[in-house]
CSV table of C-alpha atoms in Angstrom, one decimal:
chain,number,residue,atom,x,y,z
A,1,UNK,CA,0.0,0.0,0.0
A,2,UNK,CA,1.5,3.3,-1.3
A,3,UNK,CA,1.5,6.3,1.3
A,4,UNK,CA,0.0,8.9,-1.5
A,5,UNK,CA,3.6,9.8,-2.0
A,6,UNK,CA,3.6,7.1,-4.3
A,7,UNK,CA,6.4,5.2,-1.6
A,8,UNK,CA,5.4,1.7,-0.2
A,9,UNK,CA,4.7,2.5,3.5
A,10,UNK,CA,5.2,-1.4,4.6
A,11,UNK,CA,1.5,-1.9,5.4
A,12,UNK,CA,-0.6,-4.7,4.0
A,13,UNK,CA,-3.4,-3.7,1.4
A,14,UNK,CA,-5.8,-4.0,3.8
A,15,UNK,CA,-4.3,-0.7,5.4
A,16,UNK,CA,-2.3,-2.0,8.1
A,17,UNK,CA,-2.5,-4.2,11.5
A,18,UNK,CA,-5.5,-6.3,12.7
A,19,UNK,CA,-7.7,-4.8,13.9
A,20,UNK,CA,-7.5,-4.2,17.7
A,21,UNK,CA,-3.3,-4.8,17.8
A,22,UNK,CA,-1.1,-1.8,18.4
A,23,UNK,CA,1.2,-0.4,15.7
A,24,UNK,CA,5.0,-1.9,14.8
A,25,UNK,CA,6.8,0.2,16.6
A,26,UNK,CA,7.1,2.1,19.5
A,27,UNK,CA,5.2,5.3,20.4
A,28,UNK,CA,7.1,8.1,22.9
A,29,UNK,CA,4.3,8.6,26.0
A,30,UNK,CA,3.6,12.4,27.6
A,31,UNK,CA,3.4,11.9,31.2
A,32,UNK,CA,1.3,15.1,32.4
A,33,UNK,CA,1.4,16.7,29.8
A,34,UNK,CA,-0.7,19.8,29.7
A,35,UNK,CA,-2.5,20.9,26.2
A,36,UNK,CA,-0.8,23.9,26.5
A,37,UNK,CA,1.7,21.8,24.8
A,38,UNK,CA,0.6,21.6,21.9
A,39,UNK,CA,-2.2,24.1,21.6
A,40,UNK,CA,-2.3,27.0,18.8
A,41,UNK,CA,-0.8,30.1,20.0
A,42,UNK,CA,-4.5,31.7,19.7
A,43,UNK,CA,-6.1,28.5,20.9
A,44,UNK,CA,-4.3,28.6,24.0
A,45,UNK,CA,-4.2,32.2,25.0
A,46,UNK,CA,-8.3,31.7,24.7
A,47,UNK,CA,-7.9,28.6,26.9
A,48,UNK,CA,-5.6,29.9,29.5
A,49,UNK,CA,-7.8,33.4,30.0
A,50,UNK,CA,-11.1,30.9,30.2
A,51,UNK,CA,-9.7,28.7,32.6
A,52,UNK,CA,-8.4,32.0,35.2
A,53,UNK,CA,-12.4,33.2,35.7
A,54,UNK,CA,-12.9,31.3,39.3
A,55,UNK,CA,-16.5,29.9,39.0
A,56,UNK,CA,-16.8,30.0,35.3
A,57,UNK,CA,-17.5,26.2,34.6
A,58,UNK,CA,-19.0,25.4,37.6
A,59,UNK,CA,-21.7,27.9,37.5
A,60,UNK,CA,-22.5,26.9,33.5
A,61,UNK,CA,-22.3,23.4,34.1
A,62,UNK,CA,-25.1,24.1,36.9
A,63,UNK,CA,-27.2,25.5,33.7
A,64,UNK,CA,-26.6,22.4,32.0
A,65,UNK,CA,-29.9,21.3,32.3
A,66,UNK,CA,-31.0,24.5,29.8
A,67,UNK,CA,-28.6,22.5,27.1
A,68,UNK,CA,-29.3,19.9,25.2
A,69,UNK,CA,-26.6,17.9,26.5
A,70,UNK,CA,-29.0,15.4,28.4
A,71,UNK,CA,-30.8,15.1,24.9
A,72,UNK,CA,-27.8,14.2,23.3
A,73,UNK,CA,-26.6,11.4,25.8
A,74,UNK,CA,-29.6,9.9,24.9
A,75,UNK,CA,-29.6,10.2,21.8
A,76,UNK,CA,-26.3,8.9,21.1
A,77,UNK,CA,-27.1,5.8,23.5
A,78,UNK,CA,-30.6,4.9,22.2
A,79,UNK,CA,-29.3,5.0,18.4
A,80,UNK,CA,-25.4,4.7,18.3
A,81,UNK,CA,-23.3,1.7,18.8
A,82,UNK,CA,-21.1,2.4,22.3
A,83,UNK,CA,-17.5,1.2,21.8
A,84,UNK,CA,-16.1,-1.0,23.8
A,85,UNK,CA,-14.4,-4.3,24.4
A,86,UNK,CA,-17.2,-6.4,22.4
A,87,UNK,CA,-18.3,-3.5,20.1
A,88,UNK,CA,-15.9,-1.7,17.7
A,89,UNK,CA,-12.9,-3.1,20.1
A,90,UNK,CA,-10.2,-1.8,17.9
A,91,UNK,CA,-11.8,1.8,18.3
A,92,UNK,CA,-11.7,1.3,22.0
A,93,UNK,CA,-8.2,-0.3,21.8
A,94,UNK,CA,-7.6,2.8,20.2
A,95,UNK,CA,-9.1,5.4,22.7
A,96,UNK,CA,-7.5,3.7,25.8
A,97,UNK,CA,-4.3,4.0,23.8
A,98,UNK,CA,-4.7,8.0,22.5
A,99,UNK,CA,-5.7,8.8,26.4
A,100,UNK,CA,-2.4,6.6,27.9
A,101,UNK,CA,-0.2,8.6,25.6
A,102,UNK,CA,-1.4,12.0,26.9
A,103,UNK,CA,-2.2,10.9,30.4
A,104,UNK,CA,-5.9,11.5,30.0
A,105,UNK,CA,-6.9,9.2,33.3
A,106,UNK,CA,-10.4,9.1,33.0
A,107,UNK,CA,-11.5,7.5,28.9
A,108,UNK,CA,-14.6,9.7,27.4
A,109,UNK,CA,-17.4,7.8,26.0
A,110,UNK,CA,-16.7,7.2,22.4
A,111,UNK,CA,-20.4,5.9,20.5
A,112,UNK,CA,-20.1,5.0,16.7
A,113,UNK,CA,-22.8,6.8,14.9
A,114,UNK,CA,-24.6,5.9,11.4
A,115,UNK,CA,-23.8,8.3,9.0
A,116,UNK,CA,-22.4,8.1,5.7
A,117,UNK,CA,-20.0,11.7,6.2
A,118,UNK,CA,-17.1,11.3,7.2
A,119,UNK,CA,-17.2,13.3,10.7
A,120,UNK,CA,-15.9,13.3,14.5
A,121,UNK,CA,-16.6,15.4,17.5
A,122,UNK,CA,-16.0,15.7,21.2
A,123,UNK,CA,-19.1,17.5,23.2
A,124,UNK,CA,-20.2,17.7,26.7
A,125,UNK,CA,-19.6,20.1,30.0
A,126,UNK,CA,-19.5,17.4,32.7
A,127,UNK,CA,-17.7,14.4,30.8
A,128,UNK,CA,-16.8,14.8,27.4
A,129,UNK,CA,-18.6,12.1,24.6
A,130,UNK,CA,-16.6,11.3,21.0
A,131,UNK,CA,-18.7,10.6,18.3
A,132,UNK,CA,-17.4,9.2,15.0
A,133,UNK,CA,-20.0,8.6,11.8
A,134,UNK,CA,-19.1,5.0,9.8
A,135,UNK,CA,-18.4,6.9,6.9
A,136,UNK,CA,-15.0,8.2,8.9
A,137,UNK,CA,-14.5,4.3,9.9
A,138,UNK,CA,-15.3,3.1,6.9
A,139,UNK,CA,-13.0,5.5,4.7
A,140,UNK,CA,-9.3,5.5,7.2
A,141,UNK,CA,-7.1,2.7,7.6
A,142,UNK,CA,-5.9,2.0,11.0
A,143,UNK,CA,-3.0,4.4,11.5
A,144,UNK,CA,-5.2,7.5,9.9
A,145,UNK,CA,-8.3,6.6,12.6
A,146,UNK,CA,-5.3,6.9,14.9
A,147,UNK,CA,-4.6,10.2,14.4
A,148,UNK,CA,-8.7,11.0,14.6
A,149,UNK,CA,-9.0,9.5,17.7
A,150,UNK,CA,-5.9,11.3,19.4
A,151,UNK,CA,-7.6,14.5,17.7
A,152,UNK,CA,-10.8,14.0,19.3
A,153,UNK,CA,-8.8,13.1,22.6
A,154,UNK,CA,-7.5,16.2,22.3
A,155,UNK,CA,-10.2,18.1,22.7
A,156,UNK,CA,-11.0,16.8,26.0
A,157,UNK,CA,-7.5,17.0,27.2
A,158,UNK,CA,-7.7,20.7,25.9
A,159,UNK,CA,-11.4,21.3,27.8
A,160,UNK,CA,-12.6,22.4,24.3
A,161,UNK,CA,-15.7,20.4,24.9
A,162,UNK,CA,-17.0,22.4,28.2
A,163,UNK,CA,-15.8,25.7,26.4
A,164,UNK,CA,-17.5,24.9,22.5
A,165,UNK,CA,-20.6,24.1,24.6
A,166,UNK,CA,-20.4,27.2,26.8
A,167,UNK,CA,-19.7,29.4,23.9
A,168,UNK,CA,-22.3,28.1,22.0
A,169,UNK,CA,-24.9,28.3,24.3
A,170,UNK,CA,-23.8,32.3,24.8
A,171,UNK,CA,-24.5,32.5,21.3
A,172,UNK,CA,-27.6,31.0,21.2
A,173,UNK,CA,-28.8,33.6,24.3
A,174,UNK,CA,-27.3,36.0,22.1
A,175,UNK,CA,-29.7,35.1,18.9
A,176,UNK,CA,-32.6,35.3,21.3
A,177,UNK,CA,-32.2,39.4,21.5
A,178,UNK,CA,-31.2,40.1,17.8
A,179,UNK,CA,-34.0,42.2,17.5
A,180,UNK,CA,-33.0,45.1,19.8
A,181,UNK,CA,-31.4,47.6,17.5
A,182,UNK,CA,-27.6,46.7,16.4
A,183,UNK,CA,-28.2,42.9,17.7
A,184,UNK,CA,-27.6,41.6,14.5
A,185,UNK,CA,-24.2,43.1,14.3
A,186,UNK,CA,-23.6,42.5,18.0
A,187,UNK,CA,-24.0,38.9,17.5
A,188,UNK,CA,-22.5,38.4,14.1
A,189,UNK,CA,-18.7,39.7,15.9
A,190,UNK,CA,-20.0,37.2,18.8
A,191,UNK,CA,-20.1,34.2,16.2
A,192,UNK,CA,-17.6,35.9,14.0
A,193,UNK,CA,-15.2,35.8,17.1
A,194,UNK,CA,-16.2,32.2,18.1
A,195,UNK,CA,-15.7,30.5,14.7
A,196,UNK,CA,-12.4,32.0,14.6
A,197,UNK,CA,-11.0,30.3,17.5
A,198,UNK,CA,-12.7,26.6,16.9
A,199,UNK,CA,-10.5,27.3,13.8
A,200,UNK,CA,-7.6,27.5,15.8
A,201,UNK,CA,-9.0,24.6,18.2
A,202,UNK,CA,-9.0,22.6,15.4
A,203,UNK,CA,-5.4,23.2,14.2
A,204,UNK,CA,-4.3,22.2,18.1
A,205,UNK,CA,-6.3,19.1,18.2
A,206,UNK,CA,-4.5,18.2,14.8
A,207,UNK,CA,-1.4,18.4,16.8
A,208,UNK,CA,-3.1,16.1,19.3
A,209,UNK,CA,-3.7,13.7,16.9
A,210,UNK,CA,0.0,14.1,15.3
A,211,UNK,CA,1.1,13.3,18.8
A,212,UNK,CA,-0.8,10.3,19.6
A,213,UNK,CA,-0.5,8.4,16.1
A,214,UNK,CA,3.5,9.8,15.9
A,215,UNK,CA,2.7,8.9,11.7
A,216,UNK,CA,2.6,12.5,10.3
A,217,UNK,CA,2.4,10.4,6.7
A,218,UNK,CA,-1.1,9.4,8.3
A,219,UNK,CA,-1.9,12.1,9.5
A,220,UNK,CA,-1.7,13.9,6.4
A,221,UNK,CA,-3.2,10.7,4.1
A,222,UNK,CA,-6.1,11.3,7.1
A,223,UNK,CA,-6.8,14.7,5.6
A,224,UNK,CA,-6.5,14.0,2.4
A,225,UNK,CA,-9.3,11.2,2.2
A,226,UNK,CA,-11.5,13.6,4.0
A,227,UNK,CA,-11.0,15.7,1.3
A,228,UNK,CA,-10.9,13.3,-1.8
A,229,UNK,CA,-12.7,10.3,-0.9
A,230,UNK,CA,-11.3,6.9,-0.5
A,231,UNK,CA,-9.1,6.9,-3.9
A,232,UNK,CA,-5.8,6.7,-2.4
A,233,UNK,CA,-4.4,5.4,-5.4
A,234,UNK,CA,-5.3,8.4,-7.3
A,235,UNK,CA,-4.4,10.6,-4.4
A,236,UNK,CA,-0.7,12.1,-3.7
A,237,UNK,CA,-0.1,13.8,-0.1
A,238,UNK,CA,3.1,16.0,-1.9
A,239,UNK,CA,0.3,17.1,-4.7
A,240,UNK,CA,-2.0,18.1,-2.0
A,241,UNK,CA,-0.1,19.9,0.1
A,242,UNK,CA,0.9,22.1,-3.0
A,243,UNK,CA,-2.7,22.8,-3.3
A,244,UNK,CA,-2.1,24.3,0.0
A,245,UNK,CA,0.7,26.5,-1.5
A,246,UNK,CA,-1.2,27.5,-4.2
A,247,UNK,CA,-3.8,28.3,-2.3
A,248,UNK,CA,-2.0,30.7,-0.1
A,249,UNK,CA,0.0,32.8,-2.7
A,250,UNK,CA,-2.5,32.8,-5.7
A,251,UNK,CA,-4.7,35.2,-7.0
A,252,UNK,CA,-5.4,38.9,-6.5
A,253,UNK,CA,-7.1,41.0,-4.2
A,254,UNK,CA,-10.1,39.8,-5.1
A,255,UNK,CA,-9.1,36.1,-4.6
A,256,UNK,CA,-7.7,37.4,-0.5
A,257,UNK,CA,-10.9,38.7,-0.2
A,258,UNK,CA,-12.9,35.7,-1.6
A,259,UNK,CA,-10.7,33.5,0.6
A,260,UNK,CA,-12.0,35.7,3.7
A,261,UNK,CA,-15.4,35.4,3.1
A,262,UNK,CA,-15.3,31.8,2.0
A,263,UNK,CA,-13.8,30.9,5.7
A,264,UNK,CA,-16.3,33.0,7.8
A,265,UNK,CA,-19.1,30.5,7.9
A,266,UNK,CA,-16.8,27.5,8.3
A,267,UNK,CA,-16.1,25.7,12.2
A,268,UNK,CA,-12.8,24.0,10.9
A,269,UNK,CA,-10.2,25.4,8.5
A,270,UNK,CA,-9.7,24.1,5.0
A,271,UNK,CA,-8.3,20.4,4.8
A,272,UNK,CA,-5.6,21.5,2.4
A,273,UNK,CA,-4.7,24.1,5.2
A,274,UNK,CA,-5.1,21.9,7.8
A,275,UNK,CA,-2.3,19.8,6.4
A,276,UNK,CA,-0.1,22.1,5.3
A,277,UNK,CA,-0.6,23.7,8.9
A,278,UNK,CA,0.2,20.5,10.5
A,279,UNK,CA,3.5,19.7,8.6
A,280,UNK,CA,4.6,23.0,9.3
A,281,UNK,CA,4.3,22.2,13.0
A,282,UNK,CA,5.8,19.0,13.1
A,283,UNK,CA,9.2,20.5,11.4
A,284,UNK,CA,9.1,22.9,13.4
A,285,UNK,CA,11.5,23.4,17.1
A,286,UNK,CA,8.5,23.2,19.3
A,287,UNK,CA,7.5,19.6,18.1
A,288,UNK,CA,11.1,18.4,18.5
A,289,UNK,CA,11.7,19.8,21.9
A,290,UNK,CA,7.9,18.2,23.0
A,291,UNK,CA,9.3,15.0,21.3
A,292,UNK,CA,12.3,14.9,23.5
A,293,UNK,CA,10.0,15.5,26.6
A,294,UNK,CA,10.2,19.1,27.1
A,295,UNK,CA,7.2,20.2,27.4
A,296,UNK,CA,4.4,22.1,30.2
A,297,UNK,CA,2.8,19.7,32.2
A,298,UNK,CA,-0.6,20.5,33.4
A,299,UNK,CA,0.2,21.0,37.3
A,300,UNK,CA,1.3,24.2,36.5
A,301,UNK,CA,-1.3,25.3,34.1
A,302,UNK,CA,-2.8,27.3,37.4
A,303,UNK,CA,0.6,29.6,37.2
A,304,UNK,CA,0.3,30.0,33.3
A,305,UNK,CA,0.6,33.6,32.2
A,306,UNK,CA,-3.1,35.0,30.6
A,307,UNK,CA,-0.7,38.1,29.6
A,308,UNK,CA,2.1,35.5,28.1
A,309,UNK,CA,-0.4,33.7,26.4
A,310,UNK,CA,-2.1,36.8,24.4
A,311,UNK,CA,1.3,38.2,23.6
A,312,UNK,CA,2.1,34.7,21.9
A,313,UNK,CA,-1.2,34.8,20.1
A,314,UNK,CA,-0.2,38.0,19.2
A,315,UNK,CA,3.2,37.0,17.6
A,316,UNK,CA,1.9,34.1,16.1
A,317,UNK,CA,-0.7,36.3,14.6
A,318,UNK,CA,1.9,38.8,13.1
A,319,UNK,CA,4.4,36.4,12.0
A,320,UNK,CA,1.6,34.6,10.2
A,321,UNK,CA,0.7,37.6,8.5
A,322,UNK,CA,4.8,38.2,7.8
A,323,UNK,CA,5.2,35.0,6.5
A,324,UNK,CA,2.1,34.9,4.5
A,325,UNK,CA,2.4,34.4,0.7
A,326,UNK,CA,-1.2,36.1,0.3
A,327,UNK,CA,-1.8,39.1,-1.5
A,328,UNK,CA,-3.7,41.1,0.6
A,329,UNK,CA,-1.1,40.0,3.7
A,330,UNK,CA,1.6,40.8,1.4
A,331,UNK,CA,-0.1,43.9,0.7
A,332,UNK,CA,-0.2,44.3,4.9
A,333,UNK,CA,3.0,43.9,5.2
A,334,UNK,CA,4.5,46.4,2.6
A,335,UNK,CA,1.9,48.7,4.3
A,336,UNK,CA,3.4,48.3,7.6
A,337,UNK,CA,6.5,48.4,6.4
A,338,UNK,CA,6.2,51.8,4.9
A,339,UNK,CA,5.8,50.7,1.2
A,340,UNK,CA,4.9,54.1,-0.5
A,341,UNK,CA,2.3,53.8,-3.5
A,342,UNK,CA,-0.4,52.6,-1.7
A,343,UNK,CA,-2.6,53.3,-4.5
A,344,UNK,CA,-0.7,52.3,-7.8
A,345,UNK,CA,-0.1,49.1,-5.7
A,346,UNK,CA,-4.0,48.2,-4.9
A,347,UNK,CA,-4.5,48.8,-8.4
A,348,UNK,CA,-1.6,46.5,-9.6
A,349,UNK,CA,-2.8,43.7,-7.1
A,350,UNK,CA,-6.0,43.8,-8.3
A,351,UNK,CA,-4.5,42.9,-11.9
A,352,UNK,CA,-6.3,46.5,-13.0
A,353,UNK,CA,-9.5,45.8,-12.3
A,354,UNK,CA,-12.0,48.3,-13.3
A,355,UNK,CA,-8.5,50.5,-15.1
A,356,UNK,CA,-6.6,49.2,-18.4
A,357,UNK,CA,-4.0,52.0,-18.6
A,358,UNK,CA,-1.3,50.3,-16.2
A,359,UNK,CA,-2.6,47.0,-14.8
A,360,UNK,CA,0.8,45.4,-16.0
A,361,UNK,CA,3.2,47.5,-14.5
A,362,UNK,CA,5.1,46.4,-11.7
A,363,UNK,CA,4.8,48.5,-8.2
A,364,UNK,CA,6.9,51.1,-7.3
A,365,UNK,CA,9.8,49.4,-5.7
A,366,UNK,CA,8.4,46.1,-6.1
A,367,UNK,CA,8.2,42.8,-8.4
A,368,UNK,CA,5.7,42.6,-10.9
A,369,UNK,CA,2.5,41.2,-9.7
A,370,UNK,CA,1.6,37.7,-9.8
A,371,UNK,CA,-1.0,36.9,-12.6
A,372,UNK,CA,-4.1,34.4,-11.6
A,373,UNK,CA,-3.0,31.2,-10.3
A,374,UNK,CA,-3.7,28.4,-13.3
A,375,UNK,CA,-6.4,26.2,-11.4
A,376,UNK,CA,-8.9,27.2,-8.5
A,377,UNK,CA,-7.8,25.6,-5.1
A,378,UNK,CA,-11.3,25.2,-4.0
């Protein structure tokens, strides 16, 4: 079985071990490790201010009862399958193993749900549930459900369940008084706000799942099916992953702003970006220094810094925006920078748009800009 790099990744064709046996080789464990670990910069600063309110989880988990959450336990154990030893054991094989590896004591729940779409989620205030549809078990092999299951995992090592839920909840009391005047824009930067950082929740529990599974090939082949479908002969991780590229630096102004607007409504990033995200962070210092067991452990997550944490969101934030191939960042940047021109440069950027006269010249200063990418990314 190729590993979509076209390379034979050793595994039989039936994509890999039997089911319910543990991987050839030998995964690195996290004792007490804390999710600030491996949390995005923006993630974590969120986290870390949530977590300093004294009372703030244990007065909404008294509301509980106003969410549905009581509904969906229910639910999910009248008309899911619960895993366990007898029922979907390599799944549960699976769980125990994600939660030894970050030294999650206490195993969540995990029900398998029918549902052709491929989908996972970790919900709940009091004790977190993971549900996964049999259209995600169906389409990985073992080794990509790995990474899934460590993802999910690390959500509830992350408390992204109680906070998702919390959050949610403010927004739907915030829907409910949309109809004084400027509630409609008061709530829109509510949501606006909140699907922003279960973007940036989603990029950490990537990591999580990067960290349990210890395959980033898998990881990434995991993405890619989501994406593509189960074709993974007529898949390529390397191809992919330049869609990512491509992606990023293509286009105009119009295409940054299309971009912005096509991301918006959306709870998770793009799976392209997603795995180009995820690469990036496993080459990167942070990943090898957690590797060799240098990393925060959770007992002192009570002395973690809210200040620290927003001025690391805030770097992150600007060395995105630094390192970002995208016109309109690029644009940012020369802008911040004290590029003069501001005007001739728009106008170049926006390959002339609504001007003929002098769409193709290059910026003051400056390369000539970059003409449409050949191929829409998605």
């Amino acid at each position: 079985m190729t590993d979509g790099t076209g390379k034979d990744d050793g595994r039989a064709a039936d994509g890999g071990a039997a089911e319910g046996s543990s991987p050839r080789r030998t995964r690195r464990q996290f004792p007490g490790i804390s999710s600030r670990a491996y949390e995005h910069p923006a993630d974590r600063s969120a986290l870390v201010a949530l977590r300093k309110l004294s009372g703030f989880d244990t007065v909404f988990k008294a509301l509980s009862s106003l969410l549905p959450e009581r509904s969906l336990r229910l639910l999910f154990l009248s008309d899911s399958v619960r895993v366990c030893d007898v029922q979907f054991p390599h799944l549960n094989d699976m769980l125990r193993d994600a939660c030894h590896i970050l030294d999650l004591e206490k195993v969540p729940s995990m029900y398998v749900s029918q549902d052709p779409k491929p989908n996972a989620m970790c919900i709940g205030l009091d004790e977190p549930i993971i549900v996964v549809t049999t259209g995600l078990v169906e389409l990985l092999d073992e080794e990509e459900m790995r990474a899934v299951v460590g993802h999910e995992v690390g959500h509830a090592l992350s408390g992204h369940a109680v906070y998702r839920t919390i959050l949610l909840f403010l927004t739907n009391l915030a829907l409910r008084v949309a109809w004084i005047p400027l509630g409609n824009v008061a709530v829109m930067a509510i949501v606006t706000a909140l699907r922003e950082w279960f973007r940036k929740s989603e990029l950490s529990a990537d990591r999580a799942g990067l960290l349990v599974g210890q395959d980033l090939q898998a990881s990434l082949r995991g993405l890619m099916k989501i994406a593509g479908g189960n074709h993974l002969h007529q898949m390529n991780v390397d191809a992919f992953l330049a869609q990512a590229e491509e992606y990023e630096r293509g286009g105009d102004l119009r295409d940054s702003v299309l971009k912005i607007l096509n991301v918006l409504p959306r709870s998770h990033p793009f799976t392209t970006v997603r795995a180009a995200e995820l690469k990036r962070w496993a080459e990167s210092r942070d990943h090898q220094r957690l590797m060799d067991g240098h990393y925060p452990r959770r007992d002192e997550d009570q002395d973690a810094s809210v200040t620290d944490s927003l001025r690391q969101s805030a770097a992150s934030y600007a060395s995105d925006v630094r390192g970002s191939k995208d016109p309109l960042m690029k644009l940012v940047t020369d802008i911040a920078g004290g590029a003069g021109e501001l005007g001739g440069r728009v106008r170049s950027r926006f390959g002339g748009f609504g001007s003929g006269r002098d769409a193709g010249a290059p910026p003051a200063g400056g390369d000539a800009p970059a003409g449409p990418p050949g191929g829409s990314g998605g």
